């Protein structure tokens, strides 16, 4: 199967999971990216079961609305039974690198409110040690260079994300992204806490403190369901 076919497979599997486990009238948390898009497309057939969705990016909001989903502000709701999103990497404990699409801050906020984080991914995303994929960090623009120095001291290589035109990539929140190359992340929770504490960091794309509860992993032989114990 191609990677696109695997994404469609897990998108459908996530829609089936949500339809089977989430009560009618609930609000669904929805992530960002090409795999999350497959989930949105698959869930559209049963959208009338749900009160609406909370979105993790402007791009996801547009896609949800194109299917007729009501998009709710997170401030309007008390709880989210489930959050479904892709990942750039996921390890054996359910810790992830996210933010390849630049939506890491809103993704982390919506995920933090959810009861169950369902990660949807294909086998290329599963790793033993996080860090082969550059680790995104959303930063307030005036802190870009100071944070870059801290990244270098940590042993990583800071690369400011740019658009196709070479201009700085600007997030939905008006900030920039530094992608950190060259890290082997042995202790994702500790690194998440360390980078979060740097002044000017809005969000680090390590999702370890609030990792996935479940991964629906697309493989050539079907969808594998992996559960992770969480405290
Ligand atoms: C966006 C993300 C995405 O979930 C991640 O980049 C995976 O994307 P895709 O499903 O397109 O491979 O974190 O900020």
PDB file of C-alpha atoms and ligand atoms in Angstrom:
ATOM      1  CA  UNK A   1       0.000   0.000   0.000  1.00  0.00           C
ATOM      2  CA  UNK A   2       1.130   3.556  -0.623  1.00  0.00           C
ATOM      3  CA  UNK A   3       1.506   5.974   2.268  1.00  0.00           C
ATOM      4  CA  UNK A   4      -1.634   7.805   1.097  1.00  0.00           C
ATOM      5  CA  UNK A   5      -3.599   4.547   1.142  1.00  0.00           C
ATOM      6  CA  UNK A   6      -2.350   3.837   4.674  1.00  0.00           C
ATOM      7  CA  UNK A   7      -3.450   7.313   5.759  1.00  0.00           C
ATOM      8  CA  UNK A   8      -6.938   6.692   4.357  1.00  0.00           C
ATOM      9  CA  UNK A   9      -7.050   3.325   6.103  1.00  0.00           C
ATOM     10  CA  UNK A  10      -6.248   4.785   9.531  1.00  0.00           C
ATOM     11  CA  UNK A  11      -8.508   7.791   8.905  1.00  0.00           C
ATOM     12  CA  UNK A  12     -11.412   5.397   8.387  1.00  0.00           C
ATOM     13  CA  UNK A  13     -10.334   3.275  11.383  1.00  0.00           C
ATOM     14  CA  UNK A  14     -10.355   6.395  13.579  1.00  0.00           C
ATOM     15  CA  UNK A  15     -13.840   7.357  12.356  1.00  0.00           C
ATOM     16  CA  UNK A  16     -15.026   3.806  13.158  1.00  0.00           C
ATOM     17  CA  UNK A  17     -13.411   4.053  16.618  1.00  0.00           C
ATOM     18  CA  UNK A  18     -15.089   7.400  17.340  1.00  0.00           C
ATOM     19  CA  UNK A  19     -18.495   6.221  16.094  1.00  0.00           C
ATOM     20  CA  UNK A  20     -18.249   3.121  18.304  1.00  0.00           C
ATOM     21  CA  UNK A  21     -16.879   4.767  21.473  1.00  0.00           C
ATOM     22  CA  UNK A  22     -18.086   8.364  21.627  1.00  0.00           C
ATOM     23  CA  UNK A  23     -21.689   9.107  22.622  1.00  0.00           C
ATOM     24  CA  UNK A  24     -24.030  10.942  20.263  1.00  0.00           C
ATOM     25  CA  UNK A  25     -24.104  14.707  20.787  1.00  0.00           C
ATOM     26  CA  UNK A  26     -20.463  14.876  21.896  1.00  0.00           C
ATOM     27  CA  UNK A  27     -17.851  17.307  20.601  1.00  0.00           C
ATOM     28  CA  UNK A  28     -14.805  15.809  18.866  1.00  0.00           C
ATOM     29  CA  UNK A  29     -11.256  17.228  18.998  1.00  0.00           C
ATOM     30  CA  UNK A  30      -9.647  17.227  15.573  1.00  0.00           C
ATOM     31  CA  UNK A  31      -5.962  17.483  14.685  1.00  0.00           C
ATOM     32  CA  UNK A  32      -4.111  18.817  11.673  1.00  0.00           C
ATOM     33  CA  UNK A  33      -2.297  17.332   8.680  1.00  0.00           C
ATOM     34  CA  UNK A  34      -2.855  14.932   5.815  1.00  0.00           C
ATOM     35  CA  UNK A  35      -3.714  11.967   8.071  1.00  0.00           C
ATOM     36  CA  UNK A  36      -6.113  14.066  10.161  1.00  0.00           C
ATOM     37  CA  UNK A  37      -7.708  15.194   6.879  1.00  0.00           C
ATOM     38  CA  UNK A  38      -8.423  11.541   6.046  1.00  0.00           C
ATOM     39  CA  UNK A  39     -10.129  11.218   9.446  1.00  0.00           C
ATOM     40  CA  UNK A  40     -12.255  14.317   8.804  1.00  0.00           C
ATOM     41  CA  UNK A  41     -13.295  13.006   5.390  1.00  0.00           C
ATOM     42  CA  UNK A  42     -14.201   9.608   6.855  1.00  0.00           C
ATOM     43  CA  UNK A  43     -16.144  11.075   9.809  1.00  0.00           C
ATOM     44  CA  UNK A  44     -18.177  13.335   7.501  1.00  0.00           C
ATOM     45  CA  UNK A  45     -20.582  10.434   6.760  1.00  0.00           C
ATOM     46  CA  UNK A  46     -21.696  10.414  10.418  1.00  0.00           C
ATOM     47  CA  UNK A  47     -21.246  14.102  11.282  1.00  0.00           C
ATOM     48  CA  UNK A  48     -24.895  14.394  12.407  1.00  0.00           C
ATOM     49  CA  UNK A  49     -24.070  12.140  15.419  1.00  0.00           C
ATOM     50  CA  UNK A  50     -21.974  14.969  16.886  1.00  0.00           C
ATOM     51  CA  UNK A  51     -22.657  18.450  18.244  1.00  0.00           C
ATOM     52  CA  UNK A  52     -19.558  19.650  16.478  1.00  0.00           C
ATOM     53  CA  UNK A  53     -15.780  19.700  16.554  1.00  0.00           C
ATOM     54  CA  UNK A  54     -12.982  21.693  18.155  1.00  0.00           C
ATOM     55  CA  UNK A  55     -10.279  22.392  15.602  1.00  0.00           C
ATOM     56  CA  UNK A  56      -6.506  22.574  16.060  1.00  0.00           C
ATOM     57  CA  UNK A  57      -5.768  24.902  13.122  1.00  0.00           C
ATOM     58  CA  UNK A  58      -7.255  27.265  10.565  1.00  0.00           C
ATOM     59  CA  UNK A  59      -6.653  24.618   7.860  1.00  0.00           C
ATOM     60  CA  UNK A  60      -8.595  21.992   9.815  1.00  0.00           C
ATOM     61  CA  UNK A  61     -11.399  24.470  10.485  1.00  0.00           C
ATOM     62  CA  UNK A  62     -11.731  25.066   6.740  1.00  0.00           C
ATOM     63  CA  UNK A  63     -11.855  21.337   6.002  1.00  0.00           C
ATOM     64  CA  UNK A  64     -14.361  20.623   8.774  1.00  0.00           C
ATOM     65  CA  UNK A  65     -16.625  23.427   7.605  1.00  0.00           C
ATOM     66  CA  UNK A  66     -16.399  22.258   3.970  1.00  0.00           C
ATOM     67  CA  UNK A  67     -18.013  19.006   5.176  1.00  0.00           C
ATOM     68  CA  UNK A  68     -20.691  20.851   7.157  1.00  0.00           C
ATOM     69  CA  UNK A  69     -19.286  20.223  10.650  1.00  0.00           C
ATOM     70  CA  UNK A  70     -20.018  22.916  13.232  1.00  0.00           C
ATOM     71  CA  UNK A  71     -16.680  24.188  14.590  1.00  0.00           C
ATOM     72  CA  UNK A  72     -16.824  25.227  18.233  1.00  0.00           C
ATOM     73  CA  UNK A  73     -14.481  27.436  20.239  1.00  0.00           C
ATOM     74  CA  UNK A  74     -12.661  25.432  22.922  1.00  0.00           C
ATOM     75  CA  UNK A  75     -13.819  28.045  25.458  1.00  0.00           C
ATOM     76  CA  UNK A  76     -17.435  27.006  24.810  1.00  0.00           C
ATOM     77  CA  UNK A  77     -17.031  23.413  25.916  1.00  0.00           C
ATOM     78  CA  UNK A  78     -16.281  21.621  29.190  1.00  0.00           C
ATOM     79  CA  UNK A  79     -14.877  18.327  27.963  1.00  0.00           C
ATOM     80  CA  UNK A  80     -13.745  16.425  24.907  1.00  0.00           C
ATOM     81  CA  UNK A  81     -14.099  12.648  25.011  1.00  0.00           C
ATOM     82  CA  UNK A  82     -11.594  12.166  22.225  1.00  0.00           C
ATOM     83  CA  UNK A  83      -8.886  13.961  20.234  1.00  0.00           C
ATOM     84  CA  UNK A  84      -7.744  12.419  16.942  1.00  0.00           C
ATOM     85  CA  UNK A  85      -4.517  13.543  15.303  1.00  0.00           C
ATOM     86  CA  UNK A  86      -1.513  12.387  13.293  1.00  0.00           C
ATOM     87  CA  UNK A  87       2.136  12.516  14.361  1.00  0.00           C
ATOM     88  CA  UNK A  88       5.552  12.946  12.793  1.00  0.00           C
ATOM     89  CA  UNK A  89       7.030  10.267  15.067  1.00  0.00           C
ATOM     90  CA  UNK A  90       5.661   8.049  17.837  1.00  0.00           C
ATOM     91  CA  UNK A  91       7.718   5.871  20.178  1.00  0.00           C
ATOM     92  CA  UNK A  92       6.972   2.702  22.149  1.00  0.00           C
ATOM     93  CA  UNK A  93       5.538   4.717  25.070  1.00  0.00           C
ATOM     94  CA  UNK A  94       3.134   6.803  22.970  1.00  0.00           C
ATOM     95  CA  UNK A  95       5.326   9.930  23.170  1.00  0.00           C
ATOM     96  CA  UNK A  96       5.289  11.871  19.899  1.00  0.00           C
ATOM     97  CA  UNK A  97       6.981  14.547  17.858  1.00  0.00           C
ATOM     98  CA  UNK A  98       4.319  16.770  16.294  1.00  0.00           C
ATOM     99  CA  UNK A  99       4.248  20.090  14.501  1.00  0.00           C
ATOM    100  CA  UNK A 100       5.491  19.198  11.046  1.00  0.00           C
ATOM    101  CA  UNK A 101       2.440  21.097   9.817  1.00  0.00           C
ATOM    102  CA  UNK A 102       3.091  23.971  12.215  1.00  0.00           C
ATOM    103  CA  UNK A 103      -0.061  23.496  14.300  1.00  0.00           C
ATOM    104  CA  UNK A 104       1.651  22.185  17.448  1.00  0.00           C
ATOM    105  CA  UNK A 105       0.418  24.830  19.895  1.00  0.00           C
ATOM    106  CA  UNK A 106      -3.286  24.486  19.200  1.00  0.00           C
ATOM    107  CA  UNK A 107      -2.844  20.728  18.889  1.00  0.00           C
ATOM    108  CA  UNK A 108      -1.307  20.567  22.352  1.00  0.00           C
ATOM    109  CA  UNK A 109      -4.032  22.759  23.842  1.00  0.00           C
ATOM    110  CA  UNK A 110      -6.890  20.713  22.386  1.00  0.00           C
ATOM    111  CA  UNK A 111      -5.159  17.423  23.254  1.00  0.00           C
ATOM    112  CA  UNK A 112      -4.711  18.597  26.864  1.00  0.00           C
ATOM    113  CA  UNK A 113      -8.467  18.888  27.309  1.00  0.00           C
ATOM    114  CA  UNK A 114      -9.285  15.492  25.794  1.00  0.00           C
ATOM    115  CA  UNK A 115      -9.939  12.275  27.704  1.00  0.00           C
ATOM    116  CA  UNK A 116      -8.438  10.018  25.034  1.00  0.00           C
ATOM    117  CA  UNK A 117      -5.751  10.938  22.482  1.00  0.00           C
ATOM    118  CA  UNK A 118      -5.994   8.713  19.424  1.00  0.00           C
ATOM    119  CA  UNK A 119      -2.885   8.942  17.268  1.00  0.00           C
ATOM    120  CA  UNK A 120      -3.328   7.898  13.644  1.00  0.00           C
ATOM    121  CA  UNK A 121      -0.139   7.041  11.801  1.00  0.00           C
ATOM    122  CA  UNK A 122       1.456   4.736   9.290  1.00  0.00           C
ATOM    123  CA  UNK A 123       4.420   2.500  10.072  1.00  0.00           C
ATOM    124  CA  UNK A 124       6.958   5.067   8.823  1.00  0.00           C
ATOM    125  CA  UNK A 125       6.104   7.168  11.911  1.00  0.00           C
ATOM    126  CA  UNK A 126       6.911   4.488  14.495  1.00  0.00           C
ATOM    127  CA  UNK A 127      10.428   4.821  15.949  1.00  0.00           C
ATOM    128  CA  UNK A 128      12.505   3.442  18.815  1.00  0.00           C
ATOM    129  CA  UNK A 129      14.008   6.835  19.699  1.00  0.00           C
ATOM    130  CA  UNK A 130      12.419  10.199  18.861  1.00  0.00           C
ATOM    131  CA  UNK A 131      14.490  12.812  17.030  1.00  0.00           C
ATOM    132  CA  UNK A 132      15.153  11.659  13.505  1.00  0.00           C
ATOM    133  CA  UNK A 133      12.327  14.029  12.494  1.00  0.00           C
ATOM    134  CA  UNK A 134      13.370  17.614  13.334  1.00  0.00           C
ATOM    135  CA  UNK A 135      11.736  18.746  16.581  1.00  0.00           C
ATOM    136  CA  UNK A 136       9.532  21.832  15.991  1.00  0.00           C
ATOM    137  CA  UNK A 137       9.474  24.617  18.570  1.00  0.00           C
ATOM    138  CA  UNK A 138       7.052  27.534  18.208  1.00  0.00           C
ATOM    139  CA  UNK A 139       8.768  30.725  19.394  1.00  0.00           C
ATOM    140  CA  UNK A 140       7.920  34.374  19.865  1.00  0.00           C
ATOM    141  CA  UNK A 141       9.830  36.027  16.982  1.00  0.00           C
ATOM    142  CA  UNK A 142      12.018  38.319  19.162  1.00  0.00           C
ATOM    143  CA  UNK A 143      13.348  35.224  21.000  1.00  0.00           C
ATOM    144  CA  UNK A 144      14.375  33.342  17.819  1.00  0.00           C
ATOM    145  CA  UNK A 145      18.132  33.907  18.074  1.00  0.00           C
ATOM    146  CA  UNK A 146      18.339  33.501  21.856  1.00  0.00           C
ATOM    147  CA  UNK A 147      16.504  30.198  21.623  1.00  0.00           C
ATOM    148  CA  UNK A 148      18.729  29.149  18.721  1.00  0.00           C
ATOM    149  CA  UNK A 149      21.766  29.585  21.016  1.00  0.00           C
ATOM    150  CA  UNK A 150      20.160  27.384  23.658  1.00  0.00           C
ATOM    151  CA  UNK A 151      19.443  24.728  21.019  1.00  0.00           C
ATOM    152  CA  UNK A 152      23.084  24.731  19.930  1.00  0.00           C
ATOM    153  CA  UNK A 153      24.235  24.407  23.559  1.00  0.00           C
ATOM    154  CA  UNK A 154      21.946  21.390  23.845  1.00  0.00           C
ATOM    155  CA  UNK A 155      23.734  19.758  20.894  1.00  0.00           C
ATOM    156  CA  UNK A 156      21.000  20.365  18.309  1.00  0.00           C
ATOM    157  CA  UNK A 157      21.035  22.339  15.081  1.00  0.00           C
ATOM    158  CA  UNK A 158      18.401  25.106  14.986  1.00  0.00           C
ATOM    159  CA  UNK A 159      16.789  25.760  11.594  1.00  0.00           C
ATOM    160  CA  UNK A 160      14.254  28.556  11.237  1.00  0.00           C
ATOM    161  CA  UNK A 161      11.314  27.244   9.212  1.00  0.00           C
ATOM    162  CA  UNK A 162      10.654  29.159   6.005  1.00  0.00           C
ATOM    163  CA  UNK A 163       7.955  29.078   3.339  1.00  0.00           C
ATOM    164  CA  UNK A 164       8.567  28.214  -0.338  1.00  0.00           C
ATOM    165  CA  UNK A 165       9.340  31.912  -0.921  1.00  0.00           C
ATOM    166  CA  UNK A 166      12.014  31.918   1.773  1.00  0.00           C
ATOM    167  CA  UNK A 167       9.998  34.064   4.176  1.00  0.00           C
ATOM    168  CA  UNK A 168       9.689  32.950   7.825  1.00  0.00           C
ATOM    169  CA  UNK A 169       6.837  30.476   8.314  1.00  0.00           C
ATOM    170  CA  UNK A 170       4.234  32.155  10.511  1.00  0.00           C
ATOM    171  CA  UNK A 171       1.940  30.013  12.656  1.00  0.00           C
ATOM    172  CA  UNK A 172      -1.804  30.543  13.163  1.00  0.00           C
ATOM    173  CA  UNK A 173      -0.773  32.339  16.382  1.00  0.00           C
ATOM    174  CA  UNK A 174       1.580  34.809  14.662  1.00  0.00           C
ATOM    175  CA  UNK A 175       4.800  33.139  15.834  1.00  0.00           C
ATOM    176  CA  UNK A 176       7.772  31.449  14.138  1.00  0.00           C
ATOM    177  CA  UNK A 177       9.046  27.876  14.234  1.00  0.00           C
ATOM    178  CA  UNK A 178      12.548  26.588  14.887  1.00  0.00           C
ATOM    179  CA  UNK A 179      13.062  22.978  13.751  1.00  0.00           C
ATOM    180  CA  UNK A 180      15.766  21.258  15.811  1.00  0.00           C
ATOM    181  CA  UNK A 181      17.845  18.744  13.892  1.00  0.00           C
ATOM    182  CA  UNK A 182      20.306  16.205  15.250  1.00  0.00           C
ATOM    183  CA  UNK A 183      18.685  15.260  18.557  1.00  0.00           C
ATOM    184  CA  UNK A 184      18.369  11.737  19.923  1.00  0.00           C
ATOM    185  CA  UNK A 185      15.653  12.132  22.515  1.00  0.00           C
ATOM    186  CA  UNK A 186      16.272   9.539  25.215  1.00  0.00           C
ATOM    187  CA  UNK A 187      13.976  11.155  27.798  1.00  0.00           C
ATOM    188  CA  UNK A 188      11.111  12.932  25.983  1.00  0.00           C
ATOM    189  CA  UNK A 189       9.351  14.080  29.174  1.00  0.00           C
ATOM    190  CA  UNK A 190      12.491  15.708  30.567  1.00  0.00           C
ATOM    191  CA  UNK A 191      13.330  17.436  27.270  1.00  0.00           C
ATOM    192  CA  UNK A 192       9.749  18.680  26.903  1.00  0.00           C
ATOM    193  CA  UNK A 193       9.912  20.253  30.371  1.00  0.00           C
ATOM    194  CA  UNK A 194      13.388  21.715  29.726  1.00  0.00           C
ATOM    195  CA  UNK A 195      12.551  23.410  26.405  1.00  0.00           C
ATOM    196  CA  UNK A 196       9.142  24.587  27.668  1.00  0.00           C
ATOM    197  CA  UNK A 197      10.968  26.538  30.389  1.00  0.00           C
ATOM    198  CA  UNK A 198      13.025  28.673  27.955  1.00  0.00           C
ATOM    199  CA  UNK A 199      11.740  32.253  27.753  1.00  0.00           C
ATOM    200  CA  UNK A 200      10.139  32.864  24.369  1.00  0.00           C
ATOM    201  CA  UNK A 201       9.125  29.260  23.768  1.00  0.00           C
ATOM    202  CA  UNK A 202       5.402  29.031  23.128  1.00  0.00           C
ATOM    203  CA  UNK A 203       5.257  25.265  22.592  1.00  0.00           C
ATOM    204  CA  UNK A 204       7.686  22.443  21.962  1.00  0.00           C
ATOM    205  CA  UNK A 205       6.424  19.744  19.624  1.00  0.00           C
ATOM    206  CA  UNK A 206       7.167  16.946  22.083  1.00  0.00           C
ATOM    207  CA  UNK A 207       3.936  15.341  23.253  1.00  0.00           C
ATOM    208  CA  UNK A 208       5.275  13.186  26.081  1.00  0.00           C
ATOM    209  CA  UNK A 209       3.612  14.490  29.267  1.00  0.00           C
ATOM    210  CA  UNK A 210       0.336  14.172  27.427  1.00  0.00           C
ATOM    211  CA  UNK A 211       1.134  11.412  24.968  1.00  0.00           C
ATOM    212  CA  UNK A 212      -1.221   9.175  23.032  1.00  0.00           C
ATOM    213  CA  UNK A 213      -3.555   6.737  24.780  1.00  0.00           C
ATOM    214  CA  UNK A 214      -3.990   4.752  21.622  1.00  0.00           C
ATOM    215  CA  UNK A 215      -2.335   4.479  18.239  1.00  0.00           C
ATOM    216  CA  UNK A 216      -4.143   3.204  15.155  1.00  0.00           C
ATOM    217  CA  UNK A 217      -1.155   2.222  13.060  1.00  0.00           C
ATOM    218  CA  UNK A 218      -1.601   1.568   9.353  1.00  0.00           C
ATOM    219  CA  UNK A 219       0.426  -1.414   8.145  1.00  0.00           C
ATOM    220  CA  UNK A 220       0.455  -3.417   4.933  1.00  0.00           C
ATOM    221  CA  UNK A 221      -1.578  -6.092   6.680  1.00  0.00           C
ATOM    222  CA  UNK A 222      -4.186  -3.769   8.188  1.00  0.00           C
ATOM    223  CA  UNK A 223      -4.632  -1.468  11.173  1.00  0.00           C
ATOM    224  CA  UNK A 224      -2.772  -2.384  14.345  1.00  0.00           C
ATOM    225  CA  UNK A 225      -4.209  -0.992  17.610  1.00  0.00           C
ATOM    226  CA  UNK A 226      -1.587  -0.119  20.231  1.00  0.00           C
ATOM    227  CA  UNK A 227      -2.584   1.026  23.723  1.00  0.00           C
ATOM    228  CA  UNK A 228      -0.268   2.944  26.050  1.00  0.00           C
ATOM    229  CA  UNK A 229      -0.630   3.063  29.838  1.00  0.00           C
ATOM    230  CA  UNK A 230      -0.862   6.734  30.951  1.00  0.00           C
ATOM    231  CA  UNK A 231      -0.735   8.250  34.399  1.00  0.00           C
TER     232      UNK A 231
HETATM  233  C1  LIG B   1       0.760  19.101  12.306  1.00  0.00           C
HETATM  234  C2  LIG B   1       1.089  17.783  12.895  1.00  0.00           C
HETATM  235  C3  LIG B   1       0.748  16.576  12.110  1.00  0.00           C
HETATM  236  O1  LIG B   1      -0.041  15.736  12.885  1.00  0.00           O
HETATM  237  C4  LIG B   1       1.994  15.856  11.707  1.00  0.00           C
HETATM  238  O2  LIG B   1       2.846  16.760  11.054  1.00  0.00           O
HETATM  239  C5  LIG B   1       1.693  14.666  10.796  1.00  0.00           C
HETATM  240  O3  LIG B   1       1.208  15.131   9.575  1.00  0.00           O
HETATM  241  P1  LIG B   1       0.785  14.167   8.409  1.00  0.00           P
HETATM  242  O4  LIG B   1      -0.418  13.413   8.865  1.00  0.00           O
HETATM  243  O5  LIG B   1       0.494  15.094   7.245  1.00  0.00           O
HETATM  244  O6  LIG B   1       1.955  13.253   8.106  1.00  0.00           O
HETATM  245  O7  LIG B   1       1.615  17.662  13.973  1.00  0.00           O
HETATM  246  O8  LIG B   1       1.224  20.161  13.101  1.00  0.00           O
END
